[in-house]
Amino acid sequence: MLSVFFLERPVEDLDWVIYILLLTMTIIVVGRILFSNNYESLRNMENFQEVNDNQALFGVIFQFCFAVLAGAIMMGYLVSDYDYIFYTPVLKTLAIAVLILVFYGARSVLGTVAAYAFGISHDRNFNLKTLNFFRAYSVFVLWGAVLLFYFTEVHKPLILGVLVAVLVMIRVLTYRYIFKNQPEKQSKIWYYNILYLCALEILPLLVLFKFLNMW
């Protein structure tokens, strides 16, 4: 059965992928030990909202894993202009991961500014728990996608297409749950939510794109 799914290729060529998968899995396991209540509640959103473990650190763990795994998939599509700096797959993966983390940092700052500017009163603790809940599922999906991407004969564009579709669906479910369950009436106004969403998703991408063009 393994021969049906896995390519017969030299393992040493993909050692770095194995290291990335082991690293992220180790971090997830350590997180499982530190935040057992969060992990046990991942099956149900309502139960997860009631957990009072350190949600900030829990989110950082999964955000880091998300960035590294996404970098592992995107690594093969980088231009070769900077190979003299990032001359190994691991360095390229980490460079992409740093950019992804910078993007999320910028998005967090702009989201806070947008919420203040638009006068939207969001429950930060509720939002953080919701994002952490769905981010954990995104990491699990990415981990499996990296495994399929490098160690199977499945067409890579197909894997990427399915992966993007699943991640977008998870993101839509995240904001749908947040907007649907916000306690403040003003937070439910669609106009403000569209502006808020643009500040969270579109503006950081434009800033990152402009930054990359400068170099």
mmCIF file of C-alpha atoms in Angstrom:
data_model
loop_
_atom_site.group_PDB
_atom_site.id
_atom_site.type_symbol
_atom_site.label_atom_id
_atom_site.label_comp_id
_atom_site.label_asym_id
_atom_site.label_seq_id
_atom_site.Cartn_x
_atom_site.Cartn_y
_atom_site.Cartn_z
ATOM 1 C CA MET A 1 0.000 0.000 0.000
ATOM 2 C CA LEU A 2 2.846 2.405 0.766
ATOM 3 C CA SER A 3 4.199 1.999 -2.754
ATOM 4 C CA VAL A 4 0.907 3.317 -4.113
ATOM 5 C CA PHE A 5 1.157 6.627 -2.270
ATOM 6 C CA PHE A 6 4.851 7.249 -1.671
ATOM 7 C CA LEU A 7 7.473 7.976 -4.288
ATOM 8 C CA GLU A 8 10.611 5.890 -4.505
ATOM 9 C CA ARG A 9 13.138 8.697 -4.282
ATOM 10 C CA PRO A 10 16.354 9.201 -2.269
ATOM 11 C CA VAL A 11 15.393 10.080 1.270
ATOM 12 C CA GLU A 12 18.454 12.300 1.732
ATOM 13 C CA ASP A 13 17.053 14.773 -0.799
ATOM 14 C CA LEU A 14 14.109 15.379 1.511
ATOM 15 C CA ASP A 15 15.806 15.223 4.879
ATOM 16 C CA TRP A 16 14.955 18.875 5.458
ATOM 17 C CA VAL A 17 11.234 18.148 5.014
ATOM 18 C CA ILE A 18 11.437 15.400 7.605
ATOM 19 C CA TYR A 19 13.191 17.808 9.968
ATOM 20 C CA ILE A 20 10.460 20.410 9.452
ATOM 21 C CA LEU A 21 7.707 17.875 10.068
ATOM 22 C CA LEU A 22 9.441 16.530 13.176
ATOM 23 C CA LEU A 23 10.078 20.051 14.490
ATOM 24 C CA THR A 24 6.474 21.141 14.127
ATOM 25 C CA MET A 25 5.161 17.858 15.489
ATOM 26 C CA THR A 26 7.458 18.185 18.524
ATOM 27 C CA ILE A 27 6.189 21.716 19.151
ATOM 28 C CA ILE A 28 2.596 20.502 18.877
ATOM 29 C CA VAL A 29 3.276 17.645 21.300
ATOM 30 C CA VAL A 30 4.901 20.033 23.788
ATOM 31 C CA GLY A 31 1.872 22.286 23.399
ATOM 32 C CA ARG A 32 -0.316 19.265 24.076
ATOM 33 C CA ILE A 33 1.463 18.777 27.400
ATOM 34 C CA LEU A 34 1.334 22.454 28.362
ATOM 35 C CA PHE A 35 -2.229 23.137 27.212
ATOM 36 C CA SER A 36 -4.047 19.858 27.704
ATOM 37 C CA ASN A 37 -7.368 21.614 28.356
ATOM 38 C CA ASN A 38 -7.166 23.485 25.047
ATOM 39 C CA TYR A 39 -6.406 20.323 23.109
ATOM 40 C CA GLU A 40 -9.179 18.357 24.759
ATOM 41 C CA SER A 41 -11.635 21.133 23.858
ATOM 42 C CA LEU A 42 -10.726 21.349 20.153
ATOM 43 C CA ARG A 43 -13.669 19.119 19.264
ATOM 44 C CA ASN A 44 -16.200 21.696 20.371
ATOM 45 C CA MET A 45 -16.051 25.486 20.043
ATOM 46 C CA GLU A 46 -18.297 26.167 23.025
ATOM 47 C CA ASN A 47 -16.081 24.072 25.299
ATOM 48 C CA PHE A 48 -12.966 25.760 23.910
ATOM 49 C CA GLN A 49 -14.386 29.203 24.714
ATOM 50 C CA GLU A 50 -14.688 28.175 28.365
ATOM 51 C CA VAL A 51 -11.030 27.188 28.738
ATOM 52 C CA ASN A 52 -8.913 29.749 30.590
ATOM 53 C CA ASP A 53 -5.417 28.507 29.701
ATOM 54 C CA ASN A 54 -2.855 30.949 28.286
ATOM 55 C CA GLN A 55 -4.462 31.599 24.915
ATOM 56 C CA ALA A 56 -1.747 34.011 23.754
ATOM 57 C CA LEU A 57 1.053 31.432 24.069
ATOM 58 C CA PHE A 58 -1.184 28.715 22.649
ATOM 59 C CA GLY A 59 -1.811 30.923 19.620
ATOM 60 C CA VAL A 60 1.901 31.708 19.201
ATOM 61 C CA ILE A 61 2.739 28.000 19.093
ATOM 62 C CA PHE A 62 0.271 27.274 16.313
ATOM 63 C CA GLN A 63 1.062 30.493 14.458
ATOM 64 C CA PHE A 64 4.742 29.546 14.342
ATOM 65 C CA CYS A 65 3.928 26.031 13.137
ATOM 66 C CA PHE A 66 1.580 27.455 10.504
ATOM 67 C CA ALA A 67 4.281 29.815 9.199
ATOM 68 C CA VAL A 68 6.950 27.110 9.027
ATOM 69 C CA LEU A 69 4.696 24.562 7.305
ATOM 70 C CA ALA A 70 3.427 27.140 4.820
ATOM 71 C CA GLY A 71 7.046 28.106 4.150
ATOM 72 C CA ALA A 72 7.923 24.471 3.470
ATOM 73 C CA ILE A 73 5.295 24.278 0.731
ATOM 74 C CA MET A 74 6.114 27.668 -0.781
ATOM 75 C CA MET A 75 9.880 27.084 -0.698
ATOM 76 C CA GLY A 76 10.005 25.400 -4.109
ATOM 77 C CA TYR A 77 8.344 28.366 -5.797
ATOM 78 C CA LEU A 78 10.821 31.032 -4.693
ATOM 79 C CA VAL A 79 12.847 32.923 -7.255
ATOM 80 C CA SER A 80 16.540 32.058 -7.327
ATOM 81 C CA ASP A 81 17.755 35.678 -7.014
ATOM 82 C CA TYR A 82 18.681 35.276 -3.357
ATOM 83 C CA ASP A 83 20.094 31.767 -3.416
ATOM 84 C CA TYR A 84 23.481 33.133 -2.404
ATOM 85 C CA ILE A 85 21.919 34.117 0.934
ATOM 86 C CA PHE A 86 19.298 31.422 1.413
ATOM 87 C CA TYR A 87 21.300 28.578 -0.069
ATOM 88 C CA THR A 88 19.548 25.683 1.680
ATOM 89 C CA PRO A 89 15.874 24.646 1.712
ATOM 90 C CA VAL A 90 15.720 25.119 5.484
ATOM 91 C CA LEU A 91 16.954 28.714 5.245
ATOM 92 C CA LYS A 92 14.441 29.442 2.490
ATOM 93 C CA THR A 93 11.654 27.913 4.555
ATOM 94 C CA LEU A 94 12.586 29.963 7.620
ATOM 95 C CA ALA A 95 12.818 33.153 5.529
ATOM 96 C CA ILE A 96 9.287 32.605 4.225
ATOM 97 C CA ALA A 97 8.096 31.778 7.744
ATOM 98 C CA VAL A 98 9.506 35.082 9.009
ATOM 99 C CA LEU A 99 7.669 36.970 6.250
ATOM 100 C CA ILE A 100 4.442 35.187 7.134
ATOM 101 C CA LEU A 101 4.881 36.063 10.813
ATOM 102 C CA VAL A 102 5.592 39.683 9.869
ATOM 103 C CA PHE A 103 2.384 39.684 7.843
ATOM 104 C CA TYR A 104 0.362 38.395 10.796
ATOM 105 C CA GLY A 105 2.015 40.919 13.094
ATOM 106 C CA ALA A 106 1.122 43.755 10.722
ATOM 107 C CA ARG A 107 -2.396 42.404 10.414
ATOM 108 C CA SER A 108 -2.801 42.347 14.177
ATOM 109 C CA VAL A 109 -1.636 45.952 14.518
ATOM 110 C CA LEU A 110 -3.792 47.183 11.633
ATOM 111 C CA GLY A 111 -6.768 45.238 12.953
ATOM 112 C CA THR A 112 -6.433 46.931 16.331
ATOM 113 C CA VAL A 113 -6.144 50.356 14.688
ATOM 114 C CA ALA A 114 -9.128 49.605 12.431
ATOM 115 C CA ALA A 115 -11.278 48.500 15.359
ATOM 116 C CA TYR A 116 -10.457 51.745 17.155
ATOM 117 C CA ALA A 117 -10.916 53.931 14.055
ATOM 118 C CA PHE A 118 -14.247 52.384 13.101
ATOM 119 C CA GLY A 119 -15.489 52.376 16.681
ATOM 120 C CA ILE A 120 -16.082 48.625 16.729
ATOM 121 C CA SER A 121 -16.043 47.091 20.185
ATOM 122 C CA HIS A 122 -14.873 43.500 19.782
ATOM 123 C CA ASP A 123 -14.372 41.005 22.573
ATOM 124 C CA ARG A 124 -10.611 40.415 22.266
ATOM 125 C CA ASN A 125 -10.609 37.285 24.410
ATOM 126 C CA PHE A 126 -13.456 35.803 22.383
ATOM 127 C CA ASN A 127 -11.740 36.669 19.106
ATOM 128 C CA LEU A 128 -8.411 35.214 20.253
ATOM 129 C CA LYS A 129 -9.997 31.939 21.322
ATOM 130 C CA THR A 130 -11.902 31.684 18.052
ATOM 131 C CA LEU A 131 -8.781 32.350 15.977
ATOM 132 C CA ASN A 132 -6.792 29.833 18.027
ATOM 133 C CA PHE A 133 -9.472 27.185 17.600
ATOM 134 C CA PHE A 134 -9.543 27.403 13.812
ATOM 135 C CA ARG A 135 -5.780 28.031 13.510
ATOM 136 C CA ALA A 136 -5.132 24.664 15.143
ATOM 137 C CA TYR A 137 -7.151 22.960 12.402
ATOM 138 C CA SER A 138 -5.250 24.940 9.758
ATOM 139 C CA VAL A 139 -1.959 23.627 11.127
ATOM 140 C CA PHE A 140 -3.200 20.027 11.077
ATOM 141 C CA VAL A 141 -4.301 20.471 7.467
ATOM 142 C CA LEU A 142 -0.960 22.040 6.505
ATOM 143 C CA TRP A 143 1.033 19.264 8.177
ATOM 144 C CA GLY A 144 -0.795 16.651 6.140
ATOM 145 C CA ALA A 145 -0.445 18.762 2.986
ATOM 146 C CA VAL A 146 3.353 19.003 3.382
ATOM 147 C CA LEU A 147 3.535 15.239 3.784
ATOM 148 C CA LEU A 148 1.456 14.665 0.644
ATOM 149 C CA PHE A 149 3.258 17.388 -1.307
ATOM 150 C CA TYR A 150 6.750 15.949 -0.940
ATOM 151 C CA PHE A 151 6.239 12.218 -0.399
ATOM 152 C CA THR A 152 3.436 11.213 -2.739
ATOM 153 C CA GLU A 153 2.798 11.123 -6.454
ATOM 154 C CA VAL A 154 -0.335 13.233 -6.159
ATOM 155 C CA HIS A 155 -0.239 16.128 -8.633
ATOM 156 C CA LYS A 156 1.238 19.127 -6.770
ATOM 157 C CA PRO A 157 -1.128 21.764 -8.264
ATOM 158 C CA LEU A 158 -4.031 19.597 -7.102
ATOM 159 C CA ILE A 159 -2.644 19.495 -3.563
ATOM 160 C CA LEU A 160 -2.105 23.248 -3.592
ATOM 161 C CA GLY A 161 -5.591 23.910 -4.956
ATOM 162 C CA VAL A 162 -7.271 21.732 -2.338
ATOM 163 C CA LEU A 163 -5.079 23.203 0.409
ATOM 164 C CA VAL A 164 -5.916 26.799 -0.521
ATOM 165 C CA ALA A 165 -9.621 25.954 -0.756
ATOM 166 C CA VAL A 166 -9.614 24.313 2.688
ATOM 167 C CA LEU A 167 -7.654 27.161 4.300
ATOM 168 C CA VAL A 168 -9.980 29.754 2.771
ATOM 169 C CA MET A 169 -12.979 27.786 4.025
ATOM 170 C CA ILE A 170 -11.486 27.666 7.532
ATOM 171 C CA ARG A 171 -10.865 31.430 7.379
ATOM 172 C CA VAL A 172 -14.456 32.062 6.261
ATOM 173 C CA LEU A 173 -15.780 29.901 9.104
ATOM 174 C CA THR A 174 -13.562 31.821 11.528
ATOM 175 C CA TYR A 175 -14.930 35.245 10.608
ATOM 176 C CA ARG A 176 -18.449 33.921 10.258
ATOM 177 C CA TYR A 177 -18.333 32.664 13.831
ATOM 178 C CA ILE A 178 -16.753 35.884 15.099
ATOM 179 C CA PHE A 179 -19.219 38.213 13.377
ATOM 180 C CA LYS A 180 -22.206 36.046 14.252
ATOM 181 C CA ASN A 181 -21.422 35.856 17.961
ATOM 182 C CA GLN A 182 -20.118 39.345 18.713
ATOM 183 C CA PRO A 183 -21.984 40.693 21.749
ATOM 184 C CA GLU A 184 -21.996 44.342 20.665
ATOM 185 C CA LYS A 185 -24.724 45.440 18.259
ATOM 186 C CA GLN A 186 -22.409 47.831 16.426
ATOM 187 C CA SER A 187 -20.036 44.945 15.718
ATOM 188 C CA LYS A 188 -22.790 43.224 13.768
ATOM 189 C CA ILE A 189 -23.191 46.068 11.244
ATOM 190 C CA TRP A 190 -22.047 44.670 7.884
ATOM 191 C CA TYR A 191 -20.501 47.950 6.728
ATOM 192 C CA TYR A 192 -18.124 48.159 9.680
ATOM 193 C CA ASN A 193 -17.307 44.477 9.439
ATOM 194 C CA ILE A 194 -16.337 44.849 5.766
ATOM 195 C CA LEU A 195 -13.989 47.731 6.632
ATOM 196 C CA TYR A 196 -12.616 45.746 9.550
ATOM 197 C CA LEU A 197 -12.097 42.684 7.357
ATOM 198 C CA CYS A 198 -10.298 44.746 4.712
ATOM 199 C CA ALA A 199 -7.948 46.073 7.369
ATOM 200 C CA LEU A 200 -7.292 42.549 8.618
ATOM 201 C CA GLU A 201 -6.754 40.768 5.306
ATOM 202 C CA ILE A 202 -6.228 43.154 2.390
ATOM 203 C CA LEU A 203 -4.212 46.059 3.771
ATOM 204 C CA PRO A 204 -1.454 43.888 5.337
ATOM 205 C CA LEU A 205 -1.045 42.074 2.014
ATOM 206 C CA LEU A 206 -0.653 45.382 0.185
ATOM 207 C CA VAL A 207 1.917 46.564 2.730
ATOM 208 C CA LEU A 208 3.863 43.304 2.441
ATOM 209 C CA PHE A 209 3.710 43.420 -1.375
ATOM 210 C CA LYS A 210 5.021 47.001 -1.364
ATOM 211 C CA PHE A 211 7.808 46.016 1.016
ATOM 212 C CA LEU A 212 8.874 43.112 -1.206
ATOM 213 C CA ASN A 213 8.857 45.332 -4.307
ATOM 214 C CA MET A 214 11.269 47.728 -2.608
ATOM 215 C CA TRP A 215 13.861 44.944 -2.566
#
